[in-house]
Each structure stands twice: as C-alpha cells, then as structure tokens.
Coordinates of C-alpha atoms in Angstrom, one line a residue:
Chain Z
X1 CA 0.0 0.0 0.0
X2 CA 1.5 3.3 -0.9
X3 CA 1.5 5.9 1.8
X4 CA 1.9 9.2 -0.1
X5 CA 1.8 12.1 2.2
X6 CA -1.7 13.5 2.3
X7 CA -3.0 16.3 4.4
X8 CA -5.8 15.1 6.6
X9 CA -6.7 18.1 8.7
X10 CA -10.4 18.6 9.1
X11 CA -12.6 20.9 11.3
X12 CA -14.0 19.4 14.4
X13 CA -17.4 19.6 12.8
X14 CA -16.4 17.8 9.5
X15 CA -14.5 15.2 11.5
X16 CA -17.3 14.4 13.9
X17 CA -19.7 14.2 10.9
X18 CA -17.7 11.2 9.5
X19 CA -18.9 9.1 12.5
X20 CA -22.2 7.6 11.5
X21 CA -25.2 6.4 13.6
X22 CA -24.7 2.8 14.7
X23 CA -20.9 2.8 14.4
X24 CA -18.4 1.5 16.9
X25 CA -16.1 4.2 18.3
X26 CA -13.1 3.7 20.6
X27 CA -12.4 6.8 22.8
X28 CA -9.0 7.4 24.2
X29 CA -7.6 8.9 27.4
X30 CA -7.7 7.6 30.9
X31 CA -9.6 8.7 34.1
X32 CA -9.6 12.5 34.1
X33 CA -6.9 12.9 31.4
X34 CA -6.5 13.2 27.7
X35 CA -10.0 12.7 26.5
X36 CA -10.9 14.1 23.0
X37 CA -13.7 16.3 24.4
X38 CA -14.1 18.7 21.5
X39 CA -15.0 15.7 19.3
X40 CA -17.1 14.2 22.0
X41 CA -19.1 17.4 22.3
X42 CA -19.5 17.7 18.6
X43 CA -20.8 14.1 18.3
X44 CA -23.4 15.1 20.9
X45 CA -24.3 18.4 19.2
X46 CA -24.8 16.6 15.9
X47 CA -27.1 14.0 17.7
X48 CA -25.3 10.9 16.5
X49 CA -27.3 7.9 17.8
X50 CA -26.9 4.2 18.6
X51 CA -23.1 4.2 19.0
X52 CA -21.2 1.2 20.4
X53 CA -18.5 2.8 22.6
X54 CA -15.3 1.1 23.4
X55 CA -14.1 3.1 26.3
X56 CA -10.6 3.5 27.7
X57 CA -9.9 1.0 30.5
X58 CA -10.6 3.6 33.1
X59 CA -13.4 5.4 31.4
X60 CA -14.2 8.8 32.9
X61 CA -17.2 10.9 32.7
X62 CA -16.7 11.6 29.0
X63 CA -18.5 8.3 28.5
X64 CA -21.1 9.2 31.1
X65 CA -21.8 12.5 29.2
X66 CA -22.3 10.6 25.9
X67 CA -24.6 8.2 27.6
X68 CA -26.6 11.0 29.2
X69 CA -26.9 12.8 25.9
X70 CA -28.5 9.7 24.4
X71 CA -25.8 8.8 21.9
X72 CA -24.9 5.3 23.2
X73 CA -26.6 2.0 22.5
X74 CA -23.9 -0.4 23.8
X75 CA -20.9 0.1 26.1
X76 CA -17.7 -1.9 26.2
X77 CA -16.0 -0.7 29.4
X78 CA -14.7 -2.2 32.6
X79 CA -15.4 0.9 34.6
X80 CA -17.3 4.2 34.2
X81 CA -16.7 6.8 36.9
X82 CA -14.3 9.4 38.1
X83 CA -12.9 7.9 41.3
X84 CA -12.7 10.6 44.0
X85 CA -15.0 12.9 42.1
X86 CA -17.6 10.3 41.5
X87 CA -17.1 6.6 42.1
X88 CA -19.7 5.7 39.5
X89 CA -21.0 7.7 36.6
X90 CA -24.6 8.7 37.3
X91 CA -25.8 8.5 33.7
X92 CA -24.1 5.2 33.2
X93 CA -25.9 3.9 36.3
X94 CA -29.2 5.4 35.3
X95 CA -29.1 3.9 31.8
X96 CA -27.6 0.6 32.8
X97 CA -30.2 0.0 35.6
X98 CA -33.1 0.9 33.2
X99 CA -31.6 -1.2 30.4
X100 CA -31.3 1.8 28.0
X101 CA -27.8 0.7 27.3
X102 CA -26.3 -2.7 26.9
X103 CA -23.1 -3.3 28.9
X104 CA -20.4 -5.7 27.7
X105 CA -19.0 -6.9 31.0
X106 CA -15.2 -7.1 31.3
X107 CA -12.1 -6.2 33.2
X108 CA -9.4 -3.7 32.2
X109 CA -7.2 -6.3 30.5
X110 CA -10.1 -8.3 29.1
X111 CA -10.8 -5.0 27.2
X112 CA -7.1 -4.7 26.1
X113 CA -7.0 -8.4 25.2
X114 CA -9.9 -7.9 22.8
X115 CA -8.2 -4.8 21.3
X116 CA -5.0 -6.9 20.8
X117 CA -6.9 -9.7 19.1
X118 CA -8.5 -7.1 16.7
X119 CA -5.3 -5.2 16.1
X120 CA -3.2 -8.4 15.4
X121 CA -5.8 -10.2 13.3
X122 CA -6.0 -13.0 15.8
X123 CA -9.1 -15.1 16.7
X124 CA -8.7 -14.4 20.4
X125 CA -6.3 -13.3 23.0
X126 CA -5.8 -15.3 26.2
X127 CA -5.9 -13.8 29.7
X128 CA -6.0 -15.2 33.2
X129 CA -7.7 -12.2 35.0
X130 CA -11.4 -12.8 35.5
X131 CA -11.2 -16.6 36.0
X132 CA -13.3 -17.8 38.9
X133 CA -15.6 -14.7 38.7
X134 CA -19.1 -14.1 37.3
X135 CA -17.7 -12.1 34.4
X136 CA -17.2 -15.0 31.9
X137 CA -20.5 -16.6 33.1
X138 CA -22.5 -13.5 32.2
X139 CA -20.6 -12.3 29.1
X140 CA -21.3 -15.0 26.5
X141 CA -18.5 -13.7 24.2
X142 CA -15.9 -14.8 26.7
X143 CA -14.9 -18.4 26.7
X144 CA -13.1 -20.0 29.7
X145 CA -10.8 -22.9 28.7
X146 CA -8.0 -25.0 30.2
X147 CA -4.5 -24.2 29.1
X148 CA -3.8 -26.7 26.3
X149 CA -0.1 -26.9 27.2
X150 CA 0.3 -27.2 31.0
X151 CA -3.3 -28.5 31.3
X152 CA -3.8 -27.0 34.8
X153 CA -4.7 -23.4 34.5
X154 CA -8.0 -21.9 33.5
X155 CA -7.7 -19.1 31.0
X156 CA -10.2 -16.8 29.3
X157 CA -10.3 -16.4 25.5
X158 CA -11.3 -12.9 24.6
X159 CA -12.6 -12.3 21.0
X160 CA -11.5 -9.3 18.9
X161 CA -13.0 -5.9 19.8
X162 CA -12.9 -4.0 16.6
X163 CA -13.9 -0.3 16.2
X164 CA -14.9 1.6 13.1
X165 CA -13.2 4.7 14.5
X166 CA -10.7 5.5 17.3
X167 CA -10.8 9.1 18.5
X168 CA -7.6 9.9 20.4
X169 CA -6.3 13.1 22.0
X170 CA -2.6 13.8 21.1
X171 CA -0.4 16.7 22.3
X172 CA 0.4 17.7 18.8
X173 CA 0.3 16.4 15.3
X174 CA 1.4 17.4 11.8
X175 CA -1.0 18.0 9.0
X176 CA -0.4 14.5 7.8
X177 CA -1.8 12.8 10.9
X178 CA 1.4 12.0 12.7
X179 CA 0.8 12.7 16.3
X180 CA 2.8 12.7 19.5
X181 CA 1.6 12.4 23.1
X182 CA 3.4 14.8 25.4
X183 CA 2.9 12.7 28.5
X184 CA 1.4 9.4 29.4
X185 CA 0.0 7.3 26.5
X186 CA -2.3 5.1 28.6
X187 CA -3.9 2.6 26.2
X188 CA -4.3 5.0 23.3
X189 CA -2.1 3.1 20.8
X190 CA -4.1 -0.1 21.4
X191 CA -7.4 1.6 21.0
X192 CA -6.1 3.2 17.7
X193 CA -4.7 -0.1 16.3
X194 CA -8.0 -1.9 16.9
X195 CA -9.9 0.6 14.8
X196 CA -10.3 0.7 11.0
X197 CA -9.8 4.4 11.0
X198 CA -8.1 6.9 13.4
X199 CA -9.2 10.4 14.2
X200 CA -6.8 12.5 16.4
X201 CA -7.6 15.7 18.2
X202 CA -4.4 17.8 18.8
X203 CA -3.8 20.8 21.0
X204 CA -1.5 22.1 18.2
X205 CA -0.8 21.4 14.6
X206 CA 3.0 21.6 14.2
X207 CA 5.3 21.3 11.2
X208 CA 6.3 17.9 10.1
X209 CA 9.9 18.8 11.0
X210 CA 8.9 18.9 14.7
X211 CA 7.6 15.4 14.5
X212 CA 10.7 14.2 12.6
X213 CA 12.9 15.8 15.2
X214 CA 11.9 13.1 17.7
X215 CA 10.4 10.1 16.0
X216 CA 10.6 8.1 19.2
X217 CA 7.8 10.1 20.5
X218 CA 5.4 9.6 17.6
X219 CA 2.6 7.6 19.0
X220 CA 0.0 7.7 16.3
X221 CA 1.4 7.6 12.7
X222 CA -0.9 8.0 9.7
X223 CA -4.1 9.0 11.4
X224 CA -6.9 9.3 8.9
X225 CA -8.1 12.6 10.2
X226 CA -6.7 15.2 12.6
X227 CA -8.4 18.2 14.1
X228 CA -6.8 21.1 15.9
X229 CA -8.6 21.9 19.2
X230 CA -6.7 24.0 21.8
X231 CA -8.0 23.2 25.2
X232 CA -9.9 20.4 23.5
X233 CA -9.6 18.1 26.5
X234 CA -11.4 20.5 28.9
X235 CA -12.7 19.8 31.5
X236 CA -10.2 17.0 31.7
X237 CA -6.4 17.4 31.8
X238 CA -4.2 17.2 28.7
X239 CA -0.7 15.9 29.6
X240 CA 1.9 18.5 28.8
X241 CA -0.6 21.3 28.6
X242 CA -3.1 21.7 31.4
X243 CA -4.7 20.1 34.5
X244 CA -8.2 19.0 34.9
X245 CA -10.8 21.6 35.9
X246 CA -11.9 20.4 39.3
X247 CA -14.8 22.8 39.8
X248 CA -16.2 22.0 36.3
X249 CA -16.1 18.3 36.9
X250 CA -17.8 18.8 40.3
X251 CA -20.5 20.7 38.5
X252 CA -20.9 17.8 36.0
X253 CA -21.2 15.3 38.9
X254 CA -24.0 17.5 40.5
X255 CA -26.0 17.8 37.3
X256 CA -25.6 14.2 36.2
X257 CA -26.6 13.1 39.7
X258 CA -29.7 15.2 39.4
X259 CA -30.5 13.5 36.2
X260 CA -30.2 10.1 37.7
X261 CA -32.6 11.1 40.5
X262 CA -35.2 12.2 38.0
X263 CA -34.4 15.9 37.6
X264 CA -34.2 16.0 33.8
X265 CA -34.5 19.8 33.7
X266 CA -31.1 20.3 35.4
X267 CA -29.5 17.9 33.1
X268 CA -31.0 19.4 30.0
X269 CA -29.9 22.8 31.1
X270 CA -26.4 21.4 31.6
X271 CA -26.3 20.1 28.1
X272 CA -27.6 23.4 26.7
X273 CA -24.9 25.3 28.6
X274 CA -22.0 23.0 27.4
X275 CA -23.0 21.8 23.9
X276 CA -22.3 25.0 22.1
X277 CA -22.4 25.7 18.3
X278 CA -18.6 25.1 18.1
X279 CA -15.5 24.4 20.1
X280 CA -14.6 28.1 20.4
X281 CA -18.0 29.1 21.6
X282 CA -17.6 26.4 24.3
X283 CA -14.2 27.8 25.3
X284 CA -15.9 31.2 25.6
X285 CA -18.4 29.9 28.1
X286 CA -15.5 28.5 30.2
X287 CA -13.6 31.8 30.1
X288 CA -10.0 32.8 29.3
X289 CA -9.0 33.3 33.0
X290 CA -10.2 29.9 33.9
X291 CA -8.5 28.2 31.0
X292 CA -5.2 29.9 31.5
X293 CA -5.4 29.1 35.2
X294 CA -5.3 25.4 34.3
X295 CA -2.1 25.6 32.4
X296 CA 0.7 23.5 33.7
X297 CA 4.4 23.3 32.7
X298 CA 5.0 20.8 30.0
X299 CA 5.7 17.3 31.3
X300 CA 8.0 16.5 28.4
X301 CA 10.8 18.7 27.3
X302 CA 11.0 18.6 23.6
Chain O
X1 CA -10.4 0.7 77.4
X2 CA -12.0 3.9 78.4
X3 CA -14.6 4.4 75.8
X4 CA -15.8 7.7 77.1
X5 CA -12.6 9.4 76.1
X6 CA -12.9 10.9 72.6
X7 CA -10.5 9.2 70.3
X8 CA -8.1 11.6 68.6
X9 CA -8.2 9.8 65.3
X10 CA -11.1 8.8 63.0
X11 CA -11.9 5.1 62.1
X12 CA -10.8 5.9 58.5
X13 CA -7.5 7.2 59.7
X14 CA -7.0 4.0 61.7
X15 CA -7.9 1.9 58.7
X16 CA -5.4 3.7 56.5
X17 CA -2.7 3.5 59.2
X18 CA -3.2 -0.3 59.7
X19 CA -3.0 -0.8 56.0
X20 CA 0.2 1.3 55.8
X21 CA 1.8 -0.7 58.5
X22 CA 1.3 -3.9 56.5
X23 CA 3.6 -2.7 53.7
X24 CA 7.4 -3.1 53.5
X25 CA 10.1 -1.1 51.7
X26 CA 10.8 -4.2 49.5
X27 CA 7.1 -4.3 48.3
X28 CA 6.1 -3.5 44.8
X29 CA 2.6 -2.3 45.3
X30 CA -0.4 -1.9 42.8
X31 CA -2.1 1.2 44.1
X32 CA -5.7 2.4 43.5
X33 CA -7.1 5.9 44.1
X34 CA -8.6 6.6 47.5
X35 CA -7.7 4.8 50.7
X36 CA -5.1 2.5 49.1
X37 CA -3.3 5.6 47.7
X38 CA -3.3 7.3 51.1
X39 CA -2.0 4.1 52.9
X40 CA 0.7 3.4 50.4
X41 CA 2.0 6.9 50.4
X42 CA 1.9 7.0 54.2
X43 CA 4.0 3.9 54.3
X44 CA 6.4 5.5 51.8
X45 CA 6.7 8.6 53.9
X46 CA 7.2 6.7 57.2
X47 CA 8.7 3.2 57.6
X48 CA 8.9 2.1 54.0
X49 CA 10.8 4.8 52.0
X50 CA 11.9 2.5 49.2
X51 CA 8.5 1.0 48.4
X52 CA 7.7 0.8 44.7
X53 CA 4.3 2.3 44.0
X54 CA 2.7 1.4 40.7
X55 CA -0.6 3.0 39.6
X56 CA -2.6 1.3 36.8
X57 CA -2.2 4.3 34.5
X58 CA 1.3 3.0 33.9
X59 CA 3.4 4.9 36.4
X60 CA 6.2 3.0 38.1
X61 CA 8.0 4.0 41.3
X62 CA 6.0 7.1 41.6
X63 CA 6.4 9.5 44.5
X64 CA 3.4 11.9 44.4
X65 CA 3.6 14.9 46.7
X66 CA -0.2 15.2 46.8
X67 CA -2.9 12.5 46.4
X68 CA -4.5 12.6 43.0
X69 CA -8.2 12.6 42.6
X70 CA -8.0 10.4 39.5
X71 CA -5.7 7.7 38.2
X72 CA -4.3 9.3 35.1
X73 CA -3.1 12.4 36.9
X74 CA 0.1 14.1 35.7
X75 CA 1.3 14.2 39.3
X76 CA 1.8 10.4 39.2
X77 CA 3.6 10.5 35.8
X78 CA 5.8 13.4 36.7
X79 CA 7.1 11.9 39.9
X80 CA 7.6 8.4 38.5
X81 CA 10.7 6.6 37.5
X82 CA 9.0 5.4 34.3
X83 CA 5.6 5.6 32.8
X84 CA 4.6 2.7 30.6
X85 CA 1.4 2.1 28.7
X86 CA -1.5 0.6 30.6
X87 CA -1.5 -2.7 28.6
X88 CA 2.2 -3.1 29.3
X89 CA 1.5 -2.5 33.0
X90 CA -1.1 -5.2 33.1
X91 CA 0.8 -7.8 30.9
X92 CA 4.4 -7.5 32.1
X93 CA 4.1 -6.0 35.6
X94 CA 0.9 -7.5 36.8
X95 CA 0.3 -10.9 35.1
X96 CA 4.1 -11.1 34.6
X97 CA 4.3 -11.6 38.4
X98 CA 6.3 -8.5 39.3
X99 CA 3.9 -7.0 41.8
X100 CA 3.9 -8.2 45.4
X101 CA 0.9 -6.5 46.9
X102 CA -2.4 -5.4 45.3
X103 CA -4.9 -3.3 47.1
X104 CA -8.6 -3.9 46.5
X105 CA -11.9 -2.7 47.9
X106 CA -15.5 -3.2 46.8
X107 CA -19.2 -2.6 47.5
X108 CA -19.6 -6.2 48.8
X109 CA -17.3 -8.8 50.3
X110 CA -18.1 -12.3 51.5
X111 CA -16.5 -14.6 54.1
X112 CA -14.0 -15.9 51.6
X113 CA -13.0 -12.4 50.5
X114 CA -14.5 -12.5 47.1
X115 CA -15.5 -9.0 46.0
X116 CA -18.4 -7.5 44.1
X117 CA -18.1 -4.1 42.3
X118 CA -20.6 -4.9 39.5
X119 CA -24.2 -4.7 40.8
X120 CA -26.2 -4.9 44.1
X121 CA -29.8 -6.1 44.4
X122 CA -32.1 -7.6 41.8
X123 CA -30.6 -9.6 39.1
X124 CA -27.8 -9.0 36.6
X125 CA -30.4 -8.4 33.9
X126 CA -32.4 -6.1 36.2
X127 CA -30.0 -4.7 38.8
X128 CA -31.3 -2.5 41.7
X129 CA -28.0 -0.6 41.8
X130 CA -25.5 -0.8 39.0
X131 CA -21.9 -0.3 40.2
X132 CA -18.9 0.9 38.2
X133 CA -17.7 -2.6 37.1
X134 CA -14.6 -4.7 37.4
X135 CA -11.9 -2.1 36.5
X136 CA -8.6 -3.9 36.9
X137 CA -9.6 -5.7 40.1
X138 CA -10.3 -9.2 38.5
X139 CA -6.6 -9.4 37.3
X140 CA -5.1 -7.8 40.4
X141 CA -6.9 -10.5 42.4
X142 CA -5.3 -13.3 40.5
X143 CA -1.9 -11.9 39.6
X144 CA -0.4 -10.0 42.6
X145 CA 1.5 -12.2 45.0
X146 CA -1.0 -11.2 47.7
X147 CA -3.9 -8.9 48.0
X148 CA -4.8 -6.5 50.8
X149 CA -8.5 -5.5 51.0
X150 CA -9.4 -2.2 52.5
X151 CA -13.0 -1.2 53.0
X152 CA -15.4 0.2 55.6
X153 CA -17.3 -2.5 57.5
X154 CA -21.1 -2.7 57.6
X155 CA -23.9 -5.3 57.2
X156 CA -24.7 -4.1 53.7
X157 CA -21.1 -4.6 52.5
X158 CA -20.0 -7.6 54.5
X159 CA -22.6 -10.0 53.2
X160 CA -23.4 -13.7 53.4
X161 CA -23.7 -14.0 49.6
X162 CA -22.4 -11.8 46.8
X163 CA -24.8 -10.7 44.0
X164 CA -21.9 -11.0 41.6
X165 CA -18.3 -12.2 41.9
X166 CA -16.2 -9.5 40.2
X167 CA -12.9 -10.4 41.8
X168 CA -11.8 -13.8 43.0
X169 CA -10.8 -14.1 46.7
X170 CA -10.8 -17.7 48.1
X171 CA -13.8 -18.8 46.0
X172 CA -15.8 -21.2 48.1
X173 CA -13.0 -22.0 50.5
X174 CA -9.6 -23.7 50.6
X175 CA -8.5 -25.2 47.3
X176 CA -10.7 -23.0 45.1
X177 CA -7.9 -20.9 43.7
X178 CA -5.8 -24.0 43.2
X179 CA -8.5 -25.7 41.2
X180 CA -8.5 -22.8 38.8
X181 CA -4.7 -23.0 38.5
X182 CA -4.3 -19.7 40.2
X183 CA -1.0 -19.9 42.1
X184 CA -0.9 -16.6 43.9
X185 CA -2.0 -16.2 47.6
X186 CA -5.0 -14.1 47.1
X187 CA -6.4 -11.9 49.9
X188 CA -4.2 -12.3 53.0
X189 CA -5.6 -9.3 55.0
X190 CA -8.9 -7.5 55.1
X191 CA -8.5 -4.1 56.8
X192 CA -11.6 -2.3 57.9
X193 CA -12.4 0.7 60.0
X194 CA -13.1 -1.7 62.9
X195 CA -10.7 -4.5 62.7
X196 CA -8.2 -6.6 60.9
X197 CA -9.2 -10.0 59.4
X198 CA -7.1 -12.8 57.9
X199 CA -8.2 -16.0 56.2
X200 CA -8.0 -19.0 58.4
X201 CA -5.2 -21.2 57.1
X202 CA -7.3 -24.3 57.3
X203 CA -10.5 -23.1 55.7
X204 CA -9.7 -19.7 54.2
X205 CA -12.7 -18.2 56.0
X206 CA -12.0 -14.6 57.1
X207 CA -11.3 -14.5 60.9
X208 CA -10.8 -11.4 63.0
X209 CA -7.2 -11.3 64.3
X210 CA -7.1 -7.8 65.8
X211 CA -9.6 -5.1 66.7
X212 CA -8.8 -1.4 66.4
X213 CA -8.4 0.4 69.8
X214 CA -11.8 1.1 71.4
X215 CA -13.8 -1.2 69.1
X216 CA -15.9 -3.9 70.8
X217 CA -16.5 -7.4 69.6
X218 CA -20.3 -6.6 69.4
X219 CA -19.6 -3.7 67.1
X220 CA -17.7 -6.0 64.7
X221 CA -20.3 -8.8 64.9
X222 CA -23.2 -6.3 64.3
X223 CA -21.4 -4.9 61.2
X224 CA -21.0 -8.3 59.5
X225 CA -23.7 -10.2 57.5
X226 CA -22.4 -13.6 58.4
X227 CA -21.5 -15.5 61.6
X228 CA -18.0 -14.0 61.9
X229 CA -15.2 -16.0 63.5
X230 CA -12.7 -14.5 65.9
X231 CA -9.2 -15.9 66.5
X232 CA -8.7 -17.5 69.9
X233 CA -6.2 -14.9 70.8
X234 CA -6.6 -11.4 69.4
X235 CA -3.4 -9.4 68.7
X236 CA -2.9 -6.2 70.7
X237 CA -4.2 -3.2 68.8
X238 CA -1.6 -0.4 68.6
X239 CA -3.1 3.1 68.3
X240 CA -1.8 5.4 65.6
X241 CA 1.4 7.1 66.6
X242 CA 1.7 10.9 66.5
X243 CA 4.1 10.5 63.5
X244 CA 1.7 8.4 61.5
X245 CA -1.2 10.8 62.2
X246 CA 0.8 13.9 61.4
X247 CA 2.2 12.5 58.1
X248 CA -1.2 11.3 57.0
X249 CA -2.9 14.6 57.9
X250 CA -0.2 16.6 56.2
X251 CA -0.6 14.5 53.0
X252 CA -4.4 15.2 53.0
X253 CA -3.8 18.9 53.8
X254 CA -1.3 19.3 51.0
X255 CA -3.8 17.7 48.6
X256 CA -6.6 20.1 49.7
X257 CA -4.3 23.1 49.4
X258 CA -3.3 22.1 45.9
X259 CA -6.9 21.9 44.7
X260 CA -7.8 25.2 46.3
X261 CA -4.8 26.9 44.8
X262 CA -5.8 25.8 41.3
X263 CA -9.4 26.9 41.8
X264 CA -8.3 30.4 43.0
X265 CA -6.0 30.7 40.1
X266 CA -8.9 30.1 37.8
X267 CA -11.0 32.8 39.4
X268 CA -14.7 32.9 39.2
X269 CA -16.0 30.3 36.7

C-alpha cells in the first residue's frame, strides 16, 4: 500500500460528521486525562445515535456524558466513573439500571486483550484475570478454557474488539496525521490499532519537522483525520498542557446526579450550557481566565 | 479501654494506618485511588521509604507529593521513574508476576474475601444498583503475589452471599484458587475501619485477628452479615502514633491546598 503524504486536517465539525449512527467508536484517554472532548461534544451536538462505545480501560465521565446525551446503545467498558470525584458515573448507572444501554461486562485487561486480538488479526487473546468470577458466566462472548499446554490453568479467551473509529487526543500532530503524546500514552495506541480508522484531536498542529525531530515520540502515525482543538480536552487534563478543571467536573457530577434522580431539567440545562455551536463558543463559556489558570508546565521537554 | 474518652483519630485514619503498617520497603505495590493511595504513600513517607508504588495508569516507582483525585493524573507520571502504557503495566508487571501487593476494595465482600463491584440487588439483567464494574480488580486479584483488601465495614457490605463475583478471593474456601490453576496467595488481609481479618489457614474463611483500639466485639459482629469468626487470641491493637497521624494529615492537607490553589488561580467560573 503506498503511503503518499496527504494532508488530513479537518474541522471538528467535519471530522465528527464522519462518524455515523450505529458505528463502533473507541475513545482514548484515561480517568480524568487526555479525552478528545471537542470531538465528543460535537458528536453530541450533531445528535449521533446508537453508537457502540469502546471506552478507555478507566473510562471517565466523558463516556457518562455521551450516555446522558442519548448517543450510546452499547458500552464496552470495565469501569465508568471518576474515582474521588464520583465513584460511579450517574448517567451510566441510570441507563444501565433501566436497560437503556447494553453493557459488555469485562475487566481492564479483558478489554485490552480484545483490542489486541483485533489489532493483530487473531481469533482471540488469552488472559487469566477474571477466572473464577461471574464475568465469563454473564458475558457470553468470553470463553473459559484449560491451558492446552500445561493443562492445569483456567484461561479466558477474549474475542476481537474492533472499532470503526478510534478518536484519540494527542499533544500535537502534523497535518499528515502523525501525532505525539506529550505525557502518558495510557492505552491509546491499542485503541487506535484496533480501529479501522483513526481520528486524532491535537492541541496544536505543528510542522512535520517537529515530528521528525523526535520520531521516538510519535505515538500515532498515519491518522486518517486530525483536528486542531486547543484546550480540546477541557474539563479534563491534557498531559503537557493543562490540568483538569476540578470545579467544572464537580458541577458535572452534581448535574448528572440530578438526572439520575429524575431531575431531567437540570441535566437538559447542563447540556444546553455546554453543547455550544462550536469548540470556540464552548471555550468562551469556560472563560479565558479559567482556561489559563489550568495551564501547567509541559511534562515532556521537547 | 476507656470508651468515654474521645478518640483523637477517625476510624478511617485508623484503617489507613493499619494498611500502611502492613507494607514493607521491599514491596512492589499496585495502588488504587482513595484509601489505598493514602495508605501506600503514608508507608512510603514513614517506615517504607523504598517501596515501589505502581498505579494502573502505567506509572512505576511514583512519589506523588499530593494524592491525585483520579488515576491518570500528571502528578503520578511526573514523579515516576518510568511511565509505561496501561496494557504493558497489566501484561508485564501484573500478570508477569512483578507485583507483590495489590490493594482492592468493593461494594460487597463475602466470608472468603470474594468481591463485588458490578451490581447490588435484583438480578444482573435487572439490577437495583449498577456499580462501576470490574476495572482492573479481577486481574489484580489473581496476579499480585498477595492482596490486601481495605473497606469500611457494615452489614450491607460484609454479606453472606455476593450478588456478583467481580474479583476472586478464596472462592468457596480452601482449594478453590488451586482448582482454577491460580497460584498466587489471594487476599491475605482485610483491613476495615473496625478490625483486621485474615483468612483461616485451614478453611480460608475470614477471621478477626485484631480489633482497632476502642472497638468492641459486638460492634464488629453487628457490622457483619455472616456469623463472623474470631481468632482464639486477638493481637494487641496499637493506636496510631503521633508521627503516623501527622504525616497522614499533612498529606491530605497538601492535597486540599493544591486543589484550592488551582481553583483560586482560575478565578470565578
């Protein structure tokens, strides 16, 4: 396959429009860090429906937001919450308890094992975590078997988890879709490799020479589409750029909890406040002082 | 014990301190956010300065100055020796057998230290309360050399029967792990806000081996959903030392101050 250099920059709007109703989308980041929020908000604004979401192994409230906005049909995730902020996502709980979403039960590495199987074109990946639990009993896609070599250990066969799209936050990228993380990579490269197509959201678009200067840091090569979205991870942290917005996340937790408890008006008002016509209108609602107050020194010296 | 005197520490502080005391400098510890993170860093800042703390976000030998609210926090990466990818952490460090102690908690625990973090009440198809899910706990439970469980004790959480087994403890008793080919020890301590339990060597059923200062046997029994066993001779409970308390409180105070400083910098939202 020839890989001629091709510019793949798109607007947030055009990029999110490539994701169709009913598709499977893997979303990168981890906990309260490095989530591609500008793209997530645009998916919500556009009203994309019936998505199957493959979340990062510690999915944060970015997934909870998508669920609460009615975009999700099926969720593949071992955890949805924000730890000390909110041990369990309120919309996730509301939708799972009322069966408005289907949950594919797994553990963190069962998720990665499925991504590995998809990424490497293999029928399954074997993993020991989860044996002796209810997980393989209640997730019919998982098959527990006895190690065919040593013949003593129980192991779980995890089938491929393939996505149509992976949407991944990177620190920066060139216009050809070659991106670099400027901090932890979490499981992003595995989410990306298990997807047919990769969409990255970069804090900055930089010249190709910047990428070439340190190829060891290139984490996503040949993304199919890249968008530039400064502060595009807000309210979550972006490694190398800014910390998470504690107050903003606490407000999310309050409003989503209200929704779980039946106060749909508070939740609708929350969505109205935060799902703005475009990314820059969103940043306006956050405010320049707030945004610059989140700035942190770069983790990585480049 | 004079129960009328007001204790100068909280049950949660006592739980954290007892957990910290169980750790050694030579341990390689898989840490979760919350009480485990406080306990592990307390150990690091007191009697176990060389302990290797590993967070599932991929950070190895991290030395956070404050306690992060969330697992991917830059504070953990910036103070680490190395930050690997999350899959590498699970494959090569965890299932590769390089982690000595894993910390777990849960919404429910049973007498064999199996844990539930998936749902409570109703059925799986129609749960009363959906919980966050397995996270990394199912593999921590099978791959760390041993597991310490830390959770507040109560009748709703210490139950006779789990609604869902999310993480394997000792299954239905001695021999369960072996039958599955799981060769690690599993849970060796359950540390609560009332007492310390350990699995009985003969049956693997959790047995109270020490009670925290000022806690009565009735309190422990009334906070457990099964007929709880006590060791014939309970160990002496050592109250928190002034050093343990001051280091733990400083850690929490630094954490609060860091959050407040960031919010003030951001001004009015």
